[in-house]
């Protein structure tokens, strides 16, 4: 025999085929026809894990590889080198190669040879069938075997080593049953036969495949007789019948449904039997009795099948599932209706199942997939008694829960230690109380799963026979909650810490599962009745009369459930406002108030002494965590603010910090005493408590107003340090929040004190180090074995994350001012390759202002890194104050212009267009020009391959005219409001008749009428509200508004400055540069004339305002640079007013002077409240502007309610709405809106109310919602919002929406904004 044909011819082939057929035997037996046999063999490779291990298969694969492998490789090589292969699809290529191989000579020779060898082998095996496969019992020839294949003549395959079904099939013999054998077995199992005959029949039954009997026409007789055998008292018969069921269940064939229904019907018969086999509940269950052992084993088989069949029942027709479900529910619906639970009633099937599967895993698994759940819930309508019994039992248990503590403890602990499911290890006897308790556990888990689905909830309300009122979902859940809050059912002193089956823990688990779905929780749990019941142990602590105090375990269970409710938006609102209430109908009796009051008193140790011992730190921490879940949202902080939890938490933290410092740490030794161990444990507990308090304090930083509160506690530095440690370790924020530290860092970095705290933690240094290691090189000297990928994009995906993180902390002017003000660049003549910057100034020096050969040569990736730096600069200078600071300190424009001038060939004057020159050009144009979306043209930053760069490059200012669109054809903004021959509009008529105005009978004031008229004009004829109309509106409104006491928040102080004092006032370089930009903008808009006189006027106005505001300032003893001296930024509002009045300094000053008394001046005019004496000392010295803590906070509040998707997009992006809105507002929307909309913004906020500042920002974010969602996906939201003008937005088209917001939120927003004296 040739070695190349080893295993594929001669005796080797005979043995290999014989072995293959023996292993195929189970598949052949399960098949019902020859067609099914053929189908099973065709799909053998898919279904048999051992297919490729068979020797025949292995040798065949080897031969195919040997003969056809070279041919396939040659064909692939030919196709790949073919000129036409480029256009050949993969499928076409594979089919072409396959076709060539199949029609090759080698394939035909191999096929012919294999067919010849296999036919010879099959003929040999058929001629010698009995000697090869048989035992000598049947000597049919091969021809007879072939003739009788349809009648399935009996033969045996003997192979003791081949059993894939474990002990159930380890019989040594596998039979193909004949019709005569089936009749014989059915006859032997008859009830009239003697025991020995029936045993022989069962033995024969177990020696064959169960499928042969189930699929035969004798199954009806066999099934009936099997029922009798299973019920027979003989132990051996019982064992054999169970063995038959076990063997049937070890297969995955669809006939298992017949065996399962047989088992279920047998159990139904046992419970319906009148022989009194089933014991009474009160008598308990002795599991050592023979009949009970038989029943328990049957139930265990039933339950194991229930949990396994879910893996394959979808393979079979729907009838399979329906039979299994219906037989199960038919069994479990057996119950003595009307008999009180726990009295003289007999045990039910559920009692037995609950001992084996106490947490109803069978039901939970059946409800998991829609395929089975749909049919199960449909059948439960028919077998509703299953649900009725479960509800009845839960209500009975809840009503009778006042059992002795020791008994409840013993029941739950005993049940948790052992279970009948443990087989022989279980206890021999279960008391009636334990049986009822297991029934309750099973019922509560079944109902808990049922309530998770709509069709499951449709089964309610449930009508009970012994109750007049139907049981609703709410009534059921209240009964379950009573179990949680009952201290007698929650014993926390059990030694068993795992797997405890105490009622409170189990019901808590169920309720927490319900809370995992916000929709289900809203339907089921968000009811005042349930919440009040749940919080009753907490309320009792606060009650001065009723002091039935729950123990610690009870309070912790309640906290667990409530924290799950508070983890969702709807849950938080339910706790804050109550059932069917919202932000407009608040009540002080809601759950949030109860929890906050309890937490505050517990932290301060002010709980009533009559209430018993004070709650432990674990309990207080759990309820403080719930408060934190509420106050880290704007709505929650609004409600919990009166409880002063930030101050109380800070006091408790300082006490814990003091205790930790004073705690003695014992020296570890081999002879450590119990005292030492207790001391160490006590110190660890103190440390945990301190971290808990600090963590909860930190979460105030999630909102704009919360940061102010955190700063006022004096613990902001320690909280930032704690956050940085957790942030670096990539720990999740809490058990219910995976992300959020990035958002918190951004929120904190938006303020000057926050930036100071972040610097102290080392966060900025670590951020720059990470960024540098990505852009250039890290600190590690480990050799690189593969080159770093060469970046294709200007900012590739590896560096994009670091770009966003850096921009998040440099997004606001106060933060930038803290890290850069009066700080020179650390410039050197030379830098080493490993020398990396450690500060923001160092970063600017190395990557932005790359103006020397030493800096260029120190960068591995000069172009890539420099572009990265220019991108950072571009986003930073979107804030005009930051631009003025950087330009006045570092003259970056000069550096970039110089670089542009040097970037040209020696023989030409044209600048070279490359990545760096395009990026520098963009920054120069953006920084020089100012204007809204239609008032300036910004060049592209991307070079397209098929076109020339469309804009001219330049190396000196001013910028070319291509970047400044002509405004000549637009409406003249400085024209008189009434020209000759033109009629007055409604607004000008109203303003002209101010002196003759009289209030009507409805007492409509002048201001209200003005608001209505202005609204109509802006909506209908916005283009007429401009120029002199706006001037007259502002001049007329100021005296009228001053008559409203609520608006005049600040006193009107006499201006004591003199002309000499104004002239002597020194403006910073930043402010001087700001004046130049403002004048340039006004000239571009044709609001003022080009002359040095205008510059002097604006300079005088800025100085006069600064002197006036300086009268109302006081110095603060602080290390915050932003508070040292006068307002460090430029006065954009004064410049805006100057341009509105067309450069008229007298009108501008008179307006600003009178306007300074209004509450709205603190928000529109940013320098107005800088270090102001009108603010409380704590607020003034915080360095946090009311524009951020009030306007920003209220914007986020309304966003979370009105535009939750936008709020979520910001949170997922790690950027905050408060920051971008404060950025827009501080510079009066310069660069973001066109001039007309800026004027409308000022008018609306002054006339309509300062709360319109909030509504306008919400309207802008609503307008940009689609693009915000898009840029959240691309993870560049901060870049988009800061660099992109608000295109397409007009105040006129969004004023109606703002009016709607006013109707809903004015009561909250306006009162908060005008109450500036408080945070």
mmCIF file of C-alpha atoms in Angstrom, residues 467-776:
data_model
loop_
_atom_site.group_PDB
_atom_site.id
_atom_site.type_symbol
_atom_site.label_atom_id
_atom_site.label_comp_id
_atom_site.label_asym_id
_atom_site.label_seq_id
_atom_site.Cartn_x
_atom_site.Cartn_y
_atom_site.Cartn_z
ATOM 1 C CA UNK A 467 -60.560 40.149 49.558
ATOM 2 C CA UNK A 468 -63.189 42.572 48.331
ATOM 3 C CA UNK A 469 -60.733 44.921 46.685
ATOM 4 C CA UNK A 470 -58.518 43.759 43.827
ATOM 5 C CA UNK A 471 -54.764 43.760 44.402
ATOM 6 C CA UNK A 472 -53.060 46.404 42.298
ATOM 7 C CA UNK A 473 -49.343 46.575 41.564
ATOM 8 C CA UNK A 474 -49.038 49.454 44.022
ATOM 9 C CA UNK A 475 -50.761 47.486 46.793
ATOM 10 C CA UNK A 476 -48.494 44.505 46.176
ATOM 11 C CA UNK A 477 -45.338 46.631 46.207
ATOM 12 C CA UNK A 478 -46.424 48.432 49.375
ATOM 13 C CA UNK A 479 -46.818 45.019 51.017
ATOM 14 C CA UNK A 480 -43.324 44.052 49.883
ATOM 15 C CA UNK A 481 -41.869 47.371 51.035
ATOM 16 C CA UNK A 482 -43.397 46.774 54.477
ATOM 17 C CA UNK A 483 -41.242 43.648 54.654
ATOM 18 C CA UNK A 484 -38.155 45.735 53.903
ATOM 19 C CA UNK A 485 -38.895 48.403 56.489
ATOM 20 C CA UNK A 486 -39.945 46.008 59.246
ATOM 21 C CA UNK A 487 -36.946 45.750 61.615
ATOM 22 C CA UNK A 488 -38.134 42.397 62.941
ATOM 23 C CA UNK A 489 -37.505 40.838 59.533
ATOM 24 C CA UNK A 490 -34.040 42.355 59.038
ATOM 25 C CA UNK A 491 -31.521 41.003 61.477
ATOM 26 C CA UNK A 492 -28.085 42.325 60.808
ATOM 27 C CA UNK A 493 -26.324 40.115 63.352
ATOM 28 C CA UNK A 494 -26.382 36.903 61.376
ATOM 29 C CA UNK A 495 -23.029 35.213 61.071
ATOM 30 C CA UNK A 496 -23.767 34.216 57.527
ATOM 31 C CA UNK A 497 -22.736 37.038 55.255
ATOM 32 C CA UNK A 498 -23.266 35.391 51.897
ATOM 33 C CA UNK A 499 -26.383 33.831 50.473
ATOM 34 C CA UNK A 500 -28.585 34.941 53.350
ATOM 35 C CA UNK A 501 -32.262 34.477 52.712
ATOM 36 C CA UNK A 502 -33.568 37.134 55.064
ATOM 37 C CA UNK A 503 -36.801 38.702 53.780
ATOM 38 C CA UNK A 504 -35.594 42.314 53.706
ATOM 39 C CA UNK A 505 -32.516 41.461 51.639
ATOM 40 C CA UNK A 506 -34.504 39.409 49.160
ATOM 41 C CA UNK A 507 -37.209 42.018 48.618
ATOM 42 C CA UNK A 508 -34.518 44.704 48.341
ATOM 43 C CA UNK A 509 -32.915 42.669 45.582
ATOM 44 C CA UNK A 510 -36.244 42.441 43.749
ATOM 45 C CA UNK A 511 -36.976 46.165 44.051
ATOM 46 C CA UNK A 512 -33.471 47.079 42.875
ATOM 47 C CA UNK A 513 -33.982 44.879 39.825
ATOM 48 C CA UNK A 514 -37.178 46.777 39.073
ATOM 49 C CA UNK A 515 -35.258 50.047 39.412
ATOM 50 C CA UNK A 516 -32.716 48.935 36.812
ATOM 51 C CA UNK A 517 -35.254 49.817 34.113
ATOM 52 C CA UNK A 518 -36.285 53.469 34.282
ATOM 53 C CA UNK A 519 -39.520 52.821 32.409
ATOM 54 C CA UNK A 520 -40.572 49.911 34.634
ATOM 55 C CA UNK A 521 -39.597 51.827 37.746
ATOM 56 C CA UNK A 522 -41.682 54.802 36.680
ATOM 57 C CA UNK A 523 -44.749 52.641 36.156
ATOM 58 C CA UNK A 524 -44.399 50.541 39.295
ATOM 59 C CA UNK A 525 -42.425 52.379 41.961
ATOM 60 C CA UNK A 526 -42.822 56.104 41.392
ATOM 61 C CA UNK A 527 -45.851 56.330 43.665
ATOM 62 C CA UNK A 528 -46.048 58.509 46.764
ATOM 63 C CA UNK A 529 -47.641 55.685 48.729
ATOM 64 C CA UNK A 530 -44.714 53.372 48.007
ATOM 65 C CA UNK A 531 -42.065 56.043 48.586
ATOM 66 C CA UNK A 532 -43.599 57.165 51.874
ATOM 67 C CA UNK A 533 -43.772 53.580 53.081
ATOM 68 C CA UNK A 534 -40.176 52.989 52.016
ATOM 69 C CA UNK A 535 -38.941 56.058 53.884
ATOM 70 C CA UNK A 536 -40.997 55.419 57.009
ATOM 71 C CA UNK A 537 -37.925 54.290 59.043
ATOM 72 C CA UNK A 538 -36.208 57.562 58.125
ATOM 73 C CA UNK A 539 -39.294 59.626 58.903
ATOM 74 C CA UNK A 540 -39.576 57.951 62.307
ATOM 75 C CA UNK A 541 -36.094 59.197 63.159
ATOM 76 C CA UNK A 542 -37.331 62.738 62.566
ATOM 77 C CA UNK A 543 -40.663 62.246 64.330
ATOM 78 C CA UNK A 544 -40.664 63.555 67.879
ATOM 79 C CA UNK A 545 -43.572 61.308 68.868
ATOM 80 C CA UNK A 546 -43.335 57.974 67.033
ATOM 81 C CA UNK A 547 -39.978 56.278 67.572
ATOM 82 C CA UNK A 548 -40.336 52.746 66.228
ATOM 83 C CA UNK A 549 -36.816 52.922 64.873
ATOM 84 C CA UNK A 550 -35.553 50.507 62.269
ATOM 85 C CA UNK A 551 -32.214 48.829 62.760
ATOM 86 C CA UNK A 552 -29.128 49.525 60.672
ATOM 87 C CA UNK A 553 -29.832 46.750 58.176
ATOM 88 C CA UNK A 554 -33.292 48.173 57.499
ATOM 89 C CA UNK A 555 -31.931 51.666 56.908
ATOM 90 C CA UNK A 556 -29.245 50.341 54.567
ATOM 91 C CA UNK A 557 -31.816 48.351 52.577
ATOM 92 C CA UNK A 558 -33.939 51.484 52.186
ATOM 93 C CA UNK A 559 -30.876 53.503 51.119
ATOM 94 C CA UNK A 560 -29.954 50.870 48.517
ATOM 95 C CA UNK A 561 -33.394 51.034 46.915
ATOM 96 C CA UNK A 562 -33.659 54.821 47.018
ATOM 97 C CA UNK A 563 -30.170 55.256 45.530
ATOM 98 C CA UNK A 564 -31.200 53.023 42.618
ATOM 99 C CA UNK A 565 -34.274 55.207 42.112
ATOM 100 C CA UNK A 566 -32.125 58.341 42.256
ATOM 101 C CA UNK A 567 -29.726 56.984 39.618
ATOM 102 C CA UNK A 568 -32.164 57.841 36.810
ATOM 103 C CA UNK A 569 -33.494 61.222 35.751
ATOM 104 C CA UNK A 570 -37.152 60.339 36.304
ATOM 105 C CA UNK A 571 -36.335 58.728 39.624
ATOM 106 C CA UNK A 572 -34.550 61.851 40.846
ATOM 107 C CA UNK A 573 -37.504 63.981 39.854
ATOM 108 C CA UNK A 574 -39.889 61.671 41.675
ATOM 109 C CA UNK A 575 -37.824 61.972 44.839
ATOM 110 C CA UNK A 576 -37.564 65.751 44.451
ATOM 111 C CA UNK A 577 -41.128 66.619 43.471
ATOM 112 C CA UNK A 578 -43.255 63.598 44.320
ATOM 113 C CA UNK A 579 -45.772 61.724 42.195
ATOM 114 C CA UNK A 580 -47.047 63.549 39.100
ATOM 115 C CA UNK A 581 -45.397 66.792 40.185
ATOM 116 C CA UNK A 582 -42.688 68.834 38.523
ATOM 117 C CA UNK A 583 -40.416 71.792 39.073
ATOM 118 C CA UNK A 584 -43.376 74.172 39.034
ATOM 119 C CA UNK A 585 -45.316 72.420 41.841
ATOM 120 C CA UNK A 586 -42.674 71.707 44.455
ATOM 121 C CA UNK A 587 -43.555 70.446 47.907
ATOM 122 C CA UNK A 588 -41.450 70.316 51.046
ATOM 123 C CA UNK A 589 -42.879 66.932 51.985
ATOM 124 C CA UNK A 590 -41.240 65.073 49.124
ATOM 125 C CA UNK A 591 -38.784 62.235 49.680
ATOM 126 C CA UNK A 592 -35.781 64.444 48.902
ATOM 127 C CA UNK A 593 -36.640 66.763 51.797
ATOM 128 C CA UNK A 594 -37.017 63.875 54.236
ATOM 129 C CA UNK A 595 -33.681 62.365 53.214
ATOM 130 C CA UNK A 596 -31.882 65.722 53.260
ATOM 131 C CA UNK A 597 -33.287 66.606 56.690
ATOM 132 C CA UNK A 598 -32.301 63.217 58.101
ATOM 133 C CA UNK A 599 -28.806 63.421 56.588
ATOM 134 C CA UNK A 600 -28.218 66.946 57.881
ATOM 135 C CA UNK A 601 -29.310 66.093 61.419
ATOM 136 C CA UNK A 602 -27.341 62.858 61.387
ATOM 137 C CA UNK A 603 -24.150 64.634 60.296
ATOM 138 C CA UNK A 604 -24.617 67.281 62.972
ATOM 139 C CA UNK A 605 -25.647 64.744 65.621
ATOM 140 C CA UNK A 606 -28.989 66.490 66.107
ATOM 141 C CA UNK A 607 -31.336 63.513 65.800
ATOM 142 C CA UNK A 608 -33.727 63.194 68.753
ATOM 143 C CA UNK A 609 -32.202 61.247 71.645
ATOM 144 C CA UNK A 610 -35.547 59.512 72.165
ATOM 145 C CA UNK A 611 -35.044 57.904 68.774
ATOM 146 C CA UNK A 612 -32.407 55.620 70.234
ATOM 147 C CA UNK A 613 -28.747 55.258 69.274
ATOM 148 C CA UNK A 614 -27.451 57.464 66.487
ATOM 149 C CA UNK A 615 -27.165 55.795 63.081
ATOM 150 C CA UNK A 616 -23.762 54.452 62.136
ATOM 151 C CA UNK A 617 -21.415 56.168 59.694
ATOM 152 C CA UNK A 618 -22.270 53.518 57.102
ATOM 153 C CA UNK A 619 -25.932 54.533 57.291
ATOM 154 C CA UNK A 620 -25.189 58.264 57.240
ATOM 155 C CA UNK A 621 -22.841 57.753 54.287
ATOM 156 C CA UNK A 622 -25.507 55.829 52.382
ATOM 157 C CA UNK A 623 -28.054 58.639 52.764
ATOM 158 C CA UNK A 624 -25.460 61.322 52.058
ATOM 159 C CA UNK A 625 -24.755 59.474 48.816
ATOM 160 C CA UNK A 626 -28.456 59.756 47.888
ATOM 161 C CA UNK A 627 -28.315 63.493 48.583
ATOM 162 C CA UNK A 628 -25.252 63.671 46.375
ATOM 163 C CA UNK A 629 -27.105 61.957 43.546
ATOM 164 C CA UNK A 630 -29.634 64.761 43.820
ATOM 165 C CA UNK A 631 -27.423 67.807 44.360
ATOM 166 C CA UNK A 632 -25.015 66.960 41.553
ATOM 167 C CA UNK A 633 -27.847 67.991 39.221
ATOM 168 C CA UNK A 634 -29.181 71.539 38.937
ATOM 169 C CA UNK A 635 -32.733 70.549 39.873
ATOM 170 C CA UNK A 636 -31.587 68.661 42.942
ATOM 171 C CA UNK A 637 -29.319 71.456 44.130
ATOM 172 C CA UNK A 638 -32.189 73.918 43.755
ATOM 173 C CA UNK A 639 -34.296 71.845 46.158
ATOM 174 C CA UNK A 640 -31.575 70.786 48.623
ATOM 175 C CA UNK A 641 -29.841 74.166 48.860
ATOM 176 C CA UNK A 642 -31.757 75.253 52.006
ATOM 177 C CA UNK A 643 -30.292 72.294 53.933
ATOM 178 C CA UNK A 644 -26.750 73.667 53.594
ATOM 179 C CA UNK A 645 -25.325 70.198 53.023
ATOM 180 C CA UNK A 646 -22.056 71.609 51.673
ATOM 181 C CA UNK A 647 -21.357 73.384 54.948
ATOM 182 C CA UNK A 648 -22.507 70.475 57.092
ATOM 183 C CA UNK A 649 -20.463 68.011 55.037
ATOM 184 C CA UNK A 650 -17.382 70.233 55.331
ATOM 185 C CA UNK A 651 -17.759 70.407 59.121
ATOM 186 C CA UNK A 652 -18.066 66.622 59.342
ATOM 187 C CA UNK A 653 -15.064 66.184 57.031
ATOM 188 C CA UNK A 654 -12.879 68.440 59.150
ATOM 189 C CA UNK A 655 -13.839 66.486 62.254
ATOM 190 C CA UNK A 656 -13.002 63.219 60.508
ATOM 191 C CA UNK A 657 -9.733 64.690 59.282
ATOM 192 C CA UNK A 658 -8.886 65.728 62.814
ATOM 193 C CA UNK A 659 -9.777 62.276 64.148
ATOM 194 C CA UNK A 660 -7.596 60.653 61.477
ATOM 195 C CA UNK A 661 -4.645 62.847 62.455
ATOM 196 C CA UNK A 662 -5.113 62.070 66.135
ATOM 197 C CA UNK A 663 -5.609 58.330 65.649
ATOM 198 C CA UNK A 664 -2.673 56.240 66.860
ATOM 199 C CA UNK A 665 -1.328 53.703 64.404
ATOM 200 C CA UNK A 666 -0.029 50.659 66.350
ATOM 201 C CA UNK A 667 3.195 49.058 65.174
ATOM 202 C CA UNK A 668 2.488 45.666 63.539
ATOM 203 C CA UNK A 669 4.025 42.730 65.351
ATOM 204 C CA UNK A 670 3.663 39.004 65.630
ATOM 205 C CA UNK A 671 2.152 39.401 69.086
ATOM 206 C CA UNK A 672 -0.502 41.931 68.118
ATOM 207 C CA UNK A 673 -3.241 42.044 70.697
ATOM 208 C CA UNK A 674 -6.957 42.351 70.056
ATOM 209 C CA UNK A 675 -6.664 45.977 71.123
ATOM 210 C CA UNK A 676 -4.087 46.661 68.408
ATOM 211 C CA UNK A 677 -6.268 45.021 65.798
ATOM 212 C CA UNK A 678 -9.258 47.070 66.952
ATOM 213 C CA UNK A 679 -7.176 50.255 66.835
ATOM 214 C CA UNK A 680 -6.011 49.546 63.298
ATOM 215 C CA UNK A 681 -9.565 48.797 62.243
ATOM 216 C CA UNK A 682 -10.763 52.004 63.868
ATOM 217 C CA UNK A 683 -8.176 54.080 62.006
ATOM 218 C CA UNK A 684 -9.140 52.397 58.730
ATOM 219 C CA UNK A 685 -12.799 53.162 59.426
ATOM 220 C CA UNK A 686 -11.979 56.819 60.090
ATOM 221 C CA UNK A 687 -10.034 57.010 56.824
ATOM 222 C CA UNK A 688 -12.949 55.475 54.898
ATOM 223 C CA UNK A 689 -15.356 57.933 56.515
ATOM 224 C CA UNK A 690 -13.092 60.868 55.661
ATOM 225 C CA UNK A 691 -12.862 59.757 52.007
ATOM 226 C CA UNK A 692 -16.647 59.292 51.889
ATOM 227 C CA UNK A 693 -17.258 62.847 53.065
ATOM 228 C CA UNK A 694 -14.627 64.275 50.727
ATOM 229 C CA UNK A 695 -16.048 62.332 47.792
ATOM 230 C CA UNK A 696 -19.538 63.656 48.451
ATOM 231 C CA UNK A 697 -18.249 67.202 48.848
ATOM 232 C CA UNK A 698 -16.413 66.849 45.537
ATOM 233 C CA UNK A 699 -19.647 66.122 43.697
ATOM 234 C CA UNK A 700 -20.879 69.640 44.333
ATOM 235 C CA UNK A 701 -18.475 70.487 41.507
ATOM 236 C CA UNK A 702 -20.855 68.889 38.993
ATOM 237 C CA UNK A 703 -22.837 72.142 38.639
ATOM 238 C CA UNK A 704 -21.880 75.780 38.257
ATOM 239 C CA UNK A 705 -23.543 76.879 41.496
ATOM 240 C CA UNK A 706 -22.209 73.798 43.248
ATOM 241 C CA UNK A 707 -18.623 74.882 42.532
ATOM 242 C CA UNK A 708 -19.328 78.165 44.286
ATOM 243 C CA UNK A 709 -20.678 76.301 47.312
ATOM 244 C CA UNK A 710 -17.679 73.972 47.319
ATOM 245 C CA UNK A 711 -15.281 76.907 47.140
ATOM 246 C CA UNK A 712 -17.008 78.547 50.088
ATOM 247 C CA UNK A 713 -16.446 75.437 52.233
ATOM 248 C CA UNK A 714 -12.691 75.939 51.952
ATOM 249 C CA UNK A 715 -12.229 72.281 50.999
ATOM 250 C CA UNK A 716 -11.861 72.717 47.248
ATOM 251 C CA UNK A 717 -8.106 72.016 47.229
ATOM 252 C CA UNK A 718 -8.477 68.744 49.150
ATOM 253 C CA UNK A 719 -11.421 67.683 46.983
ATOM 254 C CA UNK A 720 -9.484 68.374 43.783
ATOM 255 C CA UNK A 721 -6.569 66.350 45.123
ATOM 256 C CA UNK A 722 -8.909 63.443 45.893
ATOM 257 C CA UNK A 723 -10.496 63.688 42.432
ATOM 258 C CA UNK A 724 -7.111 63.736 40.727
ATOM 259 C CA UNK A 725 -6.056 60.532 42.503
ATOM 260 C CA UNK A 726 -9.241 58.732 41.448
ATOM 261 C CA UNK A 727 -9.115 60.222 37.948
ATOM 262 C CA UNK A 728 -5.557 58.999 37.409
ATOM 263 C CA UNK A 729 -6.482 55.534 38.670
ATOM 264 C CA UNK A 730 -9.425 55.530 36.212
ATOM 265 C CA UNK A 731 -11.898 54.728 38.987
ATOM 266 C CA UNK A 732 -15.567 55.236 38.273
ATOM 267 C CA UNK A 733 -17.273 58.154 39.979
ATOM 268 C CA UNK A 734 -19.640 56.005 42.049
ATOM 269 C CA UNK A 735 -21.524 52.728 42.071
ATOM 270 C CA UNK A 736 -24.221 54.261 39.857
ATOM 271 C CA UNK A 737 -21.986 56.500 37.699
ATOM 272 C CA UNK A 738 -19.167 55.145 35.542
ATOM 273 C CA UNK A 739 -18.049 58.450 34.053
ATOM 274 C CA UNK A 740 -18.057 62.090 35.063
ATOM 275 C CA UNK A 741 -14.625 63.144 36.321
ATOM 276 C CA UNK A 742 -13.716 64.681 32.961
ATOM 277 C CA UNK A 743 -16.888 66.789 33.053
ATOM 278 C CA UNK A 744 -16.145 67.763 36.640
ATOM 279 C CA UNK A 745 -12.573 68.820 35.783
ATOM 280 C CA UNK A 746 -13.900 71.072 33.012
ATOM 281 C CA UNK A 747 -16.530 72.602 35.291
ATOM 282 C CA UNK A 748 -13.924 73.294 37.968
ATOM 283 C CA UNK A 749 -11.406 74.709 35.472
ATOM 284 C CA UNK A 750 -13.968 77.284 34.388
ATOM 285 C CA UNK A 751 -13.263 79.266 37.561
ATOM 286 C CA UNK A 752 -10.168 80.950 38.933
ATOM 287 C CA UNK A 753 -10.170 79.143 42.330
ATOM 288 C CA UNK A 754 -10.809 75.847 40.563
ATOM 289 C CA UNK A 755 -7.788 76.365 38.329
ATOM 290 C CA UNK A 756 -5.642 77.219 41.349
ATOM 291 C CA UNK A 757 -6.762 73.999 43.027
ATOM 292 C CA UNK A 758 -6.107 71.943 39.890
ATOM 293 C CA UNK A 759 -2.595 73.342 39.605
ATOM 294 C CA UNK A 760 -1.825 72.340 43.173
ATOM 295 C CA UNK A 761 -2.822 68.725 42.484
ATOM 296 C CA UNK A 762 -0.274 68.382 39.681
ATOM 297 C CA UNK A 763 -3.034 67.751 37.144
ATOM 298 C CA UNK A 764 -1.798 70.397 34.687
ATOM 299 C CA UNK A 765 1.770 69.107 34.830
ATOM 300 C CA UNK A 766 0.630 65.514 34.290
ATOM 301 C CA UNK A 767 -1.632 66.595 31.423
ATOM 302 C CA UNK A 768 1.225 68.316 29.586
ATOM 303 C CA UNK A 769 3.553 65.355 30.231
ATOM 304 C CA UNK A 770 1.027 62.925 28.690
ATOM 305 C CA UNK A 771 0.480 65.249 25.754
ATOM 306 C CA UNK A 772 4.219 65.621 25.161
ATOM 307 C CA UNK A 773 4.789 61.878 25.261
ATOM 308 C CA UNK A 774 2.187 61.482 22.503
ATOM 309 C CA UNK A 775 3.401 64.387 20.378
ATOM 310 C CA UNK A 776 7.142 64.078 20.888
#
